[in-house]
């Protein structure tokens, strides 16, 4: 009888120990979540770094496509001969092929003064007076961000083309930054309610965003009227409201080419629906 009781006791002790261990582990995990939820700080800063890295990788793709086209025999023959019909047809074909992977708003053949000879896409001709083309006119390659209409912000590359040391023109390709932000949004979270949004802002006005274009005006007004700071643990973070919903946000100044030349061209704002403390604990 004593042996049976001893066995039962050991089993009971083991069960109690397992329960205590489970409860203890749960409390440790919960405490960690409570601590993180209370003081997660400016968590969007690291996501902004990822977005900017992704943006630069797409810019690299635009650069690669531009350099590749500059080595195409048909493209170079058309540019040398000044055959506008041939350049136009090639620009349309190249844009259609490139747009299978991402949209392009400009595939253009340029003259030696960066004047457009043949273009495919919807970018406005006013862009060619930009200081961004000073490099091309000086036979230098350039790439980066460009503020321009109608898309607001573009990732571009401009490749000069010379024959026997004489500049005869160039190639210009541009993809809308909104593509980058829309793609990043889809990758940011599998749950739509938690996905990150982005907007490019110039002098307080939204120029492009992951919101529908018809909402840019409302987004501009809401951001200007409600942007403010609050405390997240020991860290000051920024929030604003859109349609009655509070969003966390983080912003960075963008450098690129604007109407006045190279320099600050606006700011990129990354934002997400702000979750409650309780929701963050149980996420």
PDB file of N, CA and C in Angstrom, residues 206-279:
ATOM      1  N   UNK A 206       0.163  65.934 -50.209  1.00  0.00           N
ATOM      2  CA  UNK A 206       0.436  64.557 -50.621  1.00  0.00           C
ATOM      3  C   UNK A 206       0.505  64.499 -52.142  1.00  0.00           C
ATOM      4  N   UNK A 207       1.641  64.035 -52.673  1.00  0.00           N
ATOM      5  CA  UNK A 207       1.833  63.947 -54.124  1.00  0.00           C
ATOM      6  C   UNK A 207       1.609  62.540 -54.659  1.00  0.00           C
ATOM      7  N   UNK A 208       1.928  61.548 -53.850  1.00  0.00           N
ATOM      8  CA  UNK A 208       1.631  60.163 -54.217  1.00  0.00           C
ATOM      9  C   UNK A 208       1.518  59.354 -52.933  1.00  0.00           C
ATOM     10  N   UNK A 209       0.730  58.274 -52.982  1.00  0.00           N
ATOM     11  CA  UNK A 209       0.471  57.499 -51.771  1.00  0.00           C
ATOM     12  C   UNK A 209      -0.104  56.135 -52.131  1.00  0.00           C
ATOM     13  N   UNK A 210      -0.174  55.272 -51.137  1.00  0.00           N
ATOM     14  CA  UNK A 210      -0.798  53.967 -51.323  1.00  0.00           C
ATOM     15  C   UNK A 210      -2.319  54.065 -51.218  1.00  0.00           C
ATOM     16  N   UNK A 211      -2.819  55.241 -50.829  1.00  0.00           N
ATOM     17  CA  UNK A 211      -4.260  55.492 -50.845  1.00  0.00           C
ATOM     18  C   UNK A 211      -4.687  55.781 -52.290  1.00  0.00           C
ATOM     19  N   UNK A 212      -5.969  55.615 -52.611  1.00  0.00           N
ATOM     20  CA  UNK A 212      -6.456  56.007 -53.943  1.00  0.00           C
ATOM     21  C   UNK A 212      -6.192  57.493 -54.193  1.00  0.00           C
ATOM     22  N   UNK A 213      -5.936  57.854 -55.437  1.00  0.00           N
ATOM     23  CA  UNK A 213      -5.573  59.226 -55.778  1.00  0.00           C
ATOM     24  C   UNK A 213      -6.648  60.227 -55.364  1.00  0.00           C
ATOM     25  N   UNK A 214      -7.905  59.814 -55.445  1.00  0.00           N
ATOM     26  CA  UNK A 214      -8.988  60.731 -55.086  1.00  0.00           C
ATOM     27  C   UNK A 214      -9.012  61.047 -53.588  1.00  0.00           C
ATOM     28  N   UNK A 215      -8.240  60.302 -52.796  1.00  0.00           N
ATOM     29  CA  UNK A 215      -8.182  60.543 -51.348  1.00  0.00           C
ATOM     30  C   UNK A 215      -6.994  61.401 -50.928  1.00  0.00           C
ATOM     31  N   UNK A 216      -6.154  61.819 -51.890  1.00  0.00           N
ATOM     32  CA  UNK A 216      -4.962  62.589 -51.536  1.00  0.00           C
ATOM     33  C   UNK A 216      -5.320  63.896 -50.823  1.00  0.00           C
ATOM     34  N   UNK A 217      -6.372  64.559 -51.290  1.00  0.00           N
ATOM     35  CA  UNK A 217      -6.768  65.822 -50.665  1.00  0.00           C
ATOM     36  C   UNK A 217      -7.169  65.631 -49.224  1.00  0.00           C
ATOM     37  N   UNK A 218      -7.970  64.618 -48.963  1.00  0.00           N
ATOM     38  CA  UNK A 218      -8.405  64.330 -47.591  1.00  0.00           C
ATOM     39  C   UNK A 218      -7.215  63.945 -46.722  1.00  0.00           C
ATOM     40  N   UNK A 219      -6.313  63.137 -47.275  1.00  0.00           N
ATOM     41  CA  UNK A 219      -5.133  62.704 -46.532  1.00  0.00           C
ATOM     42  C   UNK A 219      -4.252  63.904 -46.186  1.00  0.00           C
ATOM     43  N   UNK A 220      -4.111  64.827 -47.114  1.00  0.00           N
ATOM     44  CA  UNK A 220      -3.334  66.050 -46.875  1.00  0.00           C
ATOM     45  C   UNK A 220      -3.918  66.852 -45.714  1.00  0.00           C
ATOM     46  N   UNK A 221      -5.238  67.060 -45.738  1.00  0.00           N
ATOM     47  CA  UNK A 221      -5.896  67.850 -44.693  1.00  0.00           C
ATOM     48  C   UNK A 221      -5.814  67.170 -43.329  1.00  0.00           C
ATOM     49  N   UNK A 222      -6.069  65.863 -43.292  1.00  0.00           N
ATOM     50  CA  UNK A 222      -6.052  65.128 -42.021  1.00  0.00           C
ATOM     51  C   UNK A 222      -4.655  65.125 -41.413  1.00  0.00           C
ATOM     52  N   UNK A 223      -3.640  64.955 -42.239  1.00  0.00           N
ATOM     53  CA  UNK A 223      -2.274  64.906 -41.732  1.00  0.00           C
ATOM     54  C   UNK A 223      -1.872  66.267 -41.166  1.00  0.00           C
ATOM     55  N   UNK A 224      -2.218  67.327 -41.879  1.00  0.00           N
ATOM     56  CA  UNK A 224      -1.875  68.677 -41.432  1.00  0.00           C
ATOM     57  C   UNK A 224      -2.602  69.038 -40.136  1.00  0.00           C
ATOM     58  N   UNK A 225      -3.834  68.578 -40.005  1.00  0.00           N
ATOM     59  CA  UNK A 225      -4.659  68.975 -38.858  1.00  0.00           C
ATOM     60  C   UNK A 225      -4.425  68.141 -37.602  1.00  0.00           C
ATOM     61  N   UNK A 226      -4.019  66.887 -37.753  1.00  0.00           N
ATOM     62  CA  UNK A 226      -3.998  65.999 -36.581  1.00  0.00           C
ATOM     63  C   UNK A 226      -2.636  65.438 -36.209  1.00  0.00           C
ATOM     64  N   UNK A 227      -1.597  65.676 -37.011  1.00  0.00           N
ATOM     65  CA  UNK A 227      -0.273  65.129 -36.693  1.00  0.00           C
ATOM     66  C   UNK A 227       0.203  65.681 -35.348  1.00  0.00           C
ATOM     67  N   UNK A 228       0.650  64.780 -34.473  1.00  0.00           N
ATOM     68  CA  UNK A 228       1.045  65.178 -33.124  1.00  0.00           C
ATOM     69  C   UNK A 228       1.975  64.118 -32.523  1.00  0.00           C
ATOM     70  N   UNK A 229       2.493  64.418 -31.332  1.00  0.00           N
ATOM     71  CA  UNK A 229       3.402  63.494 -30.646  1.00  0.00           C
ATOM     72  C   UNK A 229       2.720  62.899 -29.433  1.00  0.00           C
ATOM     73  N   UNK A 230       3.143  61.692 -29.052  1.00  0.00           N
ATOM     74  CA  UNK A 230       2.681  61.048 -27.831  1.00  0.00           C
ATOM     75  C   UNK A 230       3.845  60.214 -27.293  1.00  0.00           C
ATOM     76  N   UNK A 231       3.714  59.705 -26.079  1.00  0.00           N
ATOM     77  CA  UNK A 231       4.787  58.918 -25.481  1.00  0.00           C
ATOM     78  C   UNK A 231       4.508  57.427 -25.642  1.00  0.00           C
ATOM     79  N   UNK A 232       5.532  56.683 -26.039  1.00  0.00           N
ATOM     80  CA  UNK A 232       5.491  55.232 -26.149  1.00  0.00           C
ATOM     81  C   UNK A 232       6.571  54.718 -25.219  1.00  0.00           C
ATOM     82  N   UNK A 233       6.190  54.388 -23.962  1.00  0.00           N
ATOM     83  CA  UNK A 233       7.199  54.084 -22.957  1.00  0.00           C
ATOM     84  C   UNK A 233       7.972  55.352 -22.657  1.00  0.00           C
ATOM     85  N   UNK A 234       9.287  55.301 -22.846  1.00  0.00           N
ATOM     86  CA  UNK A 234      10.131  56.476 -22.627  1.00  0.00           C
ATOM     87  C   UNK A 234      10.437  57.211 -23.928  1.00  0.00           C
ATOM     88  N   UNK A 235       9.822  56.776 -25.017  1.00  0.00           N
ATOM     89  CA  UNK A 235      10.128  57.355 -26.322  1.00  0.00           C
ATOM     90  C   UNK A 235       8.959  58.168 -26.859  1.00  0.00           C
ATOM     91  N   UNK A 236       9.273  59.333 -27.405  1.00  0.00           N
ATOM     92  CA  UNK A 236       8.252  60.159 -28.042  1.00  0.00           C
ATOM     93  C   UNK A 236       8.034  59.656 -29.465  1.00  0.00           C
ATOM     94  N   UNK A 237       6.793  59.356 -29.812  1.00  0.00           N
ATOM     95  CA  UNK A 237       6.468  58.897 -31.156  1.00  0.00           C
ATOM     96  C   UNK A 237       5.413  59.814 -31.754  1.00  0.00           C
ATOM     97  N   UNK A 238       5.185  59.676 -33.063  1.00  0.00           N
ATOM     98  CA  UNK A 238       4.251  60.566 -33.752  1.00  0.00           C
ATOM     99  C   UNK A 238       3.046  59.799 -34.273  1.00  0.00           C
ATOM    100  N   UNK A 239       1.903  60.451 -34.210  1.00  0.00           N
ATOM    101  CA  UNK A 239       0.655  59.848 -34.642  1.00  0.00           C
ATOM    102  C   UNK A 239      -0.187  60.901 -35.384  1.00  0.00           C
ATOM    103  N   UNK A 240      -1.154  60.428 -36.169  1.00  0.00           N
ATOM    104  CA  UNK A 240      -2.146  61.313 -36.766  1.00  0.00           C
ATOM    105  C   UNK A 240      -3.403  60.504 -37.033  1.00  0.00           C
ATOM    106  N   UNK A 241      -4.484  61.184 -37.379  1.00  0.00           N
ATOM    107  CA  UNK A 241      -5.773  60.528 -37.568  1.00  0.00           C
ATOM    108  C   UNK A 241      -6.224  60.616 -39.020  1.00  0.00           C
ATOM    109  N   UNK A 242      -6.795  59.528 -39.511  1.00  0.00           N
ATOM    110  CA  UNK A 242      -7.420  59.504 -40.826  1.00  0.00           C
ATOM    111  C   UNK A 242      -8.775  58.830 -40.683  1.00  0.00           C
ATOM    112  N   UNK A 243      -9.844  59.565 -41.017  1.00  0.00           N
ATOM    113  CA  UNK A 243     -11.212  59.037 -40.939  1.00  0.00           C
ATOM    114  C   UNK A 243     -11.531  58.456 -39.560  1.00  0.00           C
ATOM    115  N   UNK A 244     -11.064  59.151 -38.549  1.00  0.00           N
ATOM    116  CA  UNK A 244     -11.382  58.754 -37.187  1.00  0.00           C
ATOM    117  C   UNK A 244     -10.511  57.654 -36.619  1.00  0.00           C
ATOM    118  N   UNK A 245      -9.545  57.180 -37.379  1.00  0.00           N
ATOM    119  CA  UNK A 245      -8.653  56.116 -36.918  1.00  0.00           C
ATOM    120  C   UNK A 245      -7.249  56.666 -36.721  1.00  0.00           C
ATOM    121  N   UNK A 246      -6.667  56.398 -35.554  1.00  0.00           N
ATOM    122  CA  UNK A 246      -5.326  56.898 -35.246  1.00  0.00           C
ATOM    123  C   UNK A 246      -4.267  56.011 -35.889  1.00  0.00           C
ATOM    124  N   UNK A 247      -3.250  56.641 -36.447  1.00  0.00           N
ATOM    125  CA  UNK A 247      -2.150  55.918 -37.103  1.00  0.00           C
ATOM    126  C   UNK A 247      -0.822  56.331 -36.462  1.00  0.00           C
ATOM    127  N   UNK A 248       0.053  55.355 -36.266  1.00  0.00           N
ATOM    128  CA  UNK A 248       1.450  55.654 -35.955  1.00  0.00           C
ATOM    129  C   UNK A 248       2.125  56.054 -37.259  1.00  0.00           C
ATOM    130  N   UNK A 249       3.105  56.964 -37.199  1.00  0.00           N
ATOM    131  CA  UNK A 249       3.839  57.262 -38.418  1.00  0.00           C
ATOM    132  C   UNK A 249       5.298  57.606 -38.133  1.00  0.00           C
ATOM    133  N   UNK A 250       6.102  57.405 -39.158  1.00  0.00           N
ATOM    134  CA  UNK A 250       7.526  57.765 -39.121  1.00  0.00           C
ATOM    135  C   UNK A 250       7.847  58.398 -40.466  1.00  0.00           C
ATOM    136  N   UNK A 251       8.620  59.471 -40.476  1.00  0.00           N
ATOM    137  CA  UNK A 251       8.929  60.167 -41.722  1.00  0.00           C
ATOM    138  C   UNK A 251      10.432  60.343 -41.911  1.00  0.00           C
ATOM    139  N   UNK A 252      10.824  60.410 -43.174  1.00  0.00           N
ATOM    140  CA  UNK A 252      12.223  60.668 -43.529  1.00  0.00           C
ATOM    141  C   UNK A 252      12.266  61.672 -44.673  1.00  0.00           C
ATOM    142  N   UNK A 253      13.271  62.529 -44.628  1.00  0.00           N
ATOM    143  CA  UNK A 253      13.502  63.474 -45.717  1.00  0.00           C
ATOM    144  C   UNK A 253      14.066  62.714 -46.912  1.00  0.00           C
ATOM    145  N   UNK A 254      13.591  63.042 -48.114  1.00  0.00           N
ATOM    146  CA  UNK A 254      14.084  62.416 -49.334  1.00  0.00           C
ATOM    147  C   UNK A 254      14.983  63.379 -50.111  1.00  0.00           C
ATOM    148  N   UNK A 255      16.070  62.842 -50.607  1.00  0.00           N
ATOM    149  CA  UNK A 255      16.979  63.603 -51.462  1.00  0.00           C
ATOM    150  C   UNK A 255      16.795  63.138 -52.904  1.00  0.00           C
ATOM    151  N   UNK A 256      16.858  64.068 -53.833  1.00  0.00           N
ATOM    152  CA  UNK A 256      16.692  63.709 -55.230  1.00  0.00           C
ATOM    153  C   UNK A 256      16.753  64.935 -56.106  1.00  0.00           C
ATOM    154  N   UNK A 257      16.121  64.847 -57.269  1.00  0.00           N
ATOM    155  CA  UNK A 257      16.089  65.953 -58.219  1.00  0.00           C
ATOM    156  C   UNK A 257      14.700  66.573 -58.248  1.00  0.00           C
ATOM    157  N   UNK A 258      14.640  67.859 -57.969  1.00  0.00           N
ATOM    158  CA  UNK A 258      13.399  68.615 -58.060  1.00  0.00           C
ATOM    159  C   UNK A 258      13.517  69.694 -59.113  1.00  0.00           C
ATOM    160  N   UNK A 259      12.515  70.540 -59.234  1.00  0.00           N
ATOM    161  CA  UNK A 259      12.539  71.620 -60.227  1.00  0.00           C
ATOM    162  C   UNK A 259      13.747  72.542 -60.076  1.00  0.00           C
ATOM    163  N   UNK A 260      14.217  72.728 -58.837  1.00  0.00           N
ATOM    164  CA  UNK A 260      15.342  73.640 -58.616  1.00  0.00           C
ATOM    165  C   UNK A 260      16.698  72.972 -58.621  1.00  0.00           C
ATOM    166  N   UNK A 261      16.741  71.684 -58.882  1.00  0.00           N
ATOM    167  CA  UNK A 261      18.013  70.981 -58.887  1.00  0.00           C
ATOM    168  C   UNK A 261      18.064  69.877 -57.860  1.00  0.00           C
ATOM    169  N   UNK A 262      19.250  69.448 -57.519  1.00  0.00           N
ATOM    170  CA  UNK A 262      19.426  68.334 -56.599  1.00  0.00           C
ATOM    171  C   UNK A 262      19.380  68.821 -55.157  1.00  0.00           C
ATOM    172  N   UNK A 263      18.711  68.058 -54.298  1.00  0.00           N
ATOM    173  CA  UNK A 263      18.590  68.418 -52.889  1.00  0.00           C
ATOM    174  C   UNK A 263      17.384  67.753 -52.265  1.00  0.00           C
ATOM    175  N   UNK A 264      16.832  68.368 -51.225  1.00  0.00           N
ATOM    176  CA  UNK A 264      15.646  67.830 -50.553  1.00  0.00           C
ATOM    177  C   UNK A 264      14.435  68.014 -51.455  1.00  0.00           C
ATOM    178  N   UNK A 265      13.692  66.942 -51.696  1.00  0.00           N
ATOM    179  CA  UNK A 265      12.530  67.017 -52.587  1.00  0.00           C
ATOM    180  C   UNK A 265      11.220  66.703 -51.864  1.00  0.00           C
ATOM    181  N   UNK A 266      11.276  66.549 -50.547  1.00  0.00           N
ATOM    182  CA  UNK A 266      10.062  66.258 -49.790  1.00  0.00           C
ATOM    183  C   UNK A 266      10.344  65.247 -48.696  1.00  0.00           C
ATOM    184  N   UNK A 267       9.278  64.641 -48.184  1.00  0.00           N
ATOM    185  CA  UNK A 267       9.457  63.624 -47.154  1.00  0.00           C
ATOM    186  C   UNK A 267       8.589  62.407 -47.454  1.00  0.00           C
ATOM    187  N   UNK A 268       9.084  61.260 -47.036  1.00  0.00           N
ATOM    188  CA  UNK A 268       8.345  60.013 -47.163  1.00  0.00           C
ATOM    189  C   UNK A 268       7.784  59.673 -45.794  1.00  0.00           C
ATOM    190  N   UNK A 269       6.484  59.416 -45.733  1.00  0.00           N
ATOM    191  CA  UNK A 269       5.809  59.119 -44.465  1.00  0.00           C
ATOM    192  C   UNK A 269       5.299  57.678 -44.518  1.00  0.00           C
ATOM    193  N   UNK A 270       5.717  56.880 -43.550  1.00  0.00           N
ATOM    194  CA  UNK A 270       5.255  55.498 -43.421  1.00  0.00           C
ATOM    195  C   UNK A 270       4.314  55.435 -42.225  1.00  0.00           C
ATOM    196  N   UNK A 271       3.137  54.839 -42.391  1.00  0.00           N
ATOM    197  CA  UNK A 271       2.179  54.821 -41.280  1.00  0.00           C
ATOM    198  C   UNK A 271       1.380  53.530 -41.241  1.00  0.00           C
ATOM    199  N   UNK A 272       0.827  53.259 -40.036  1.00  0.00           N
ATOM    200  CA  UNK A 272       0.056  52.043 -39.816  1.00  0.00           C
ATOM    201  C   UNK A 272      -0.997  52.305 -38.755  1.00  0.00           C
ATOM    202  N   UNK A 273      -2.118  51.599 -38.825  1.00  0.00           N
ATOM    203  CA  UNK A 273      -3.175  51.746 -37.816  1.00  0.00           C
ATOM    204  C   UNK A 273      -2.582  51.476 -36.438  1.00  0.00           C
ATOM    205  N   UNK A 274      -2.858  52.387 -35.524  1.00  0.00           N
ATOM    206  CA  UNK A 274      -2.309  52.259 -34.173  1.00  0.00           C
ATOM    207  C   UNK A 274      -3.125  51.262 -33.367  1.00  0.00           C
ATOM    208  N   UNK A 275      -2.485  50.194 -32.875  1.00  0.00           N
ATOM    209  CA  UNK A 275      -3.191  49.187 -32.079  1.00  0.00           C
ATOM    210  C   UNK A 275      -3.148  49.559 -30.608  1.00  0.00           C
ATOM    211  N   UNK A 276      -4.140  49.104 -29.856  1.00  0.00           N
ATOM    212  CA  UNK A 276      -4.216  49.399 -28.425  1.00  0.00           C
ATOM    213  C   UNK A 276      -3.174  48.598 -27.663  1.00  0.00           C
ATOM    214  N   UNK A 277      -2.940  48.984 -26.432  1.00  0.00           N
ATOM    215  CA  UNK A 277      -1.993  48.267 -25.575  1.00  0.00           C
ATOM    216  C   UNK A 277      -2.411  46.808 -25.422  1.00  0.00           C
ATOM    217  N   UNK A 278      -3.712  46.574 -25.174  1.00  0.00           N
ATOM    218  CA  UNK A 278      -4.206  45.204 -24.975  1.00  0.00           C
ATOM    219  C   UNK A 278      -4.019  44.379 -26.241  1.00  0.00           C
ATOM    220  N   UNK A 279      -4.284  44.981 -27.387  1.00  0.00           N
ATOM    221  CA  UNK A 279      -4.143  44.248 -28.648  1.00  0.00           C
ATOM    222  C   UNK A 279      -2.691  43.850 -28.887  1.00  0.00           C
TER     223      UNK A 279
END
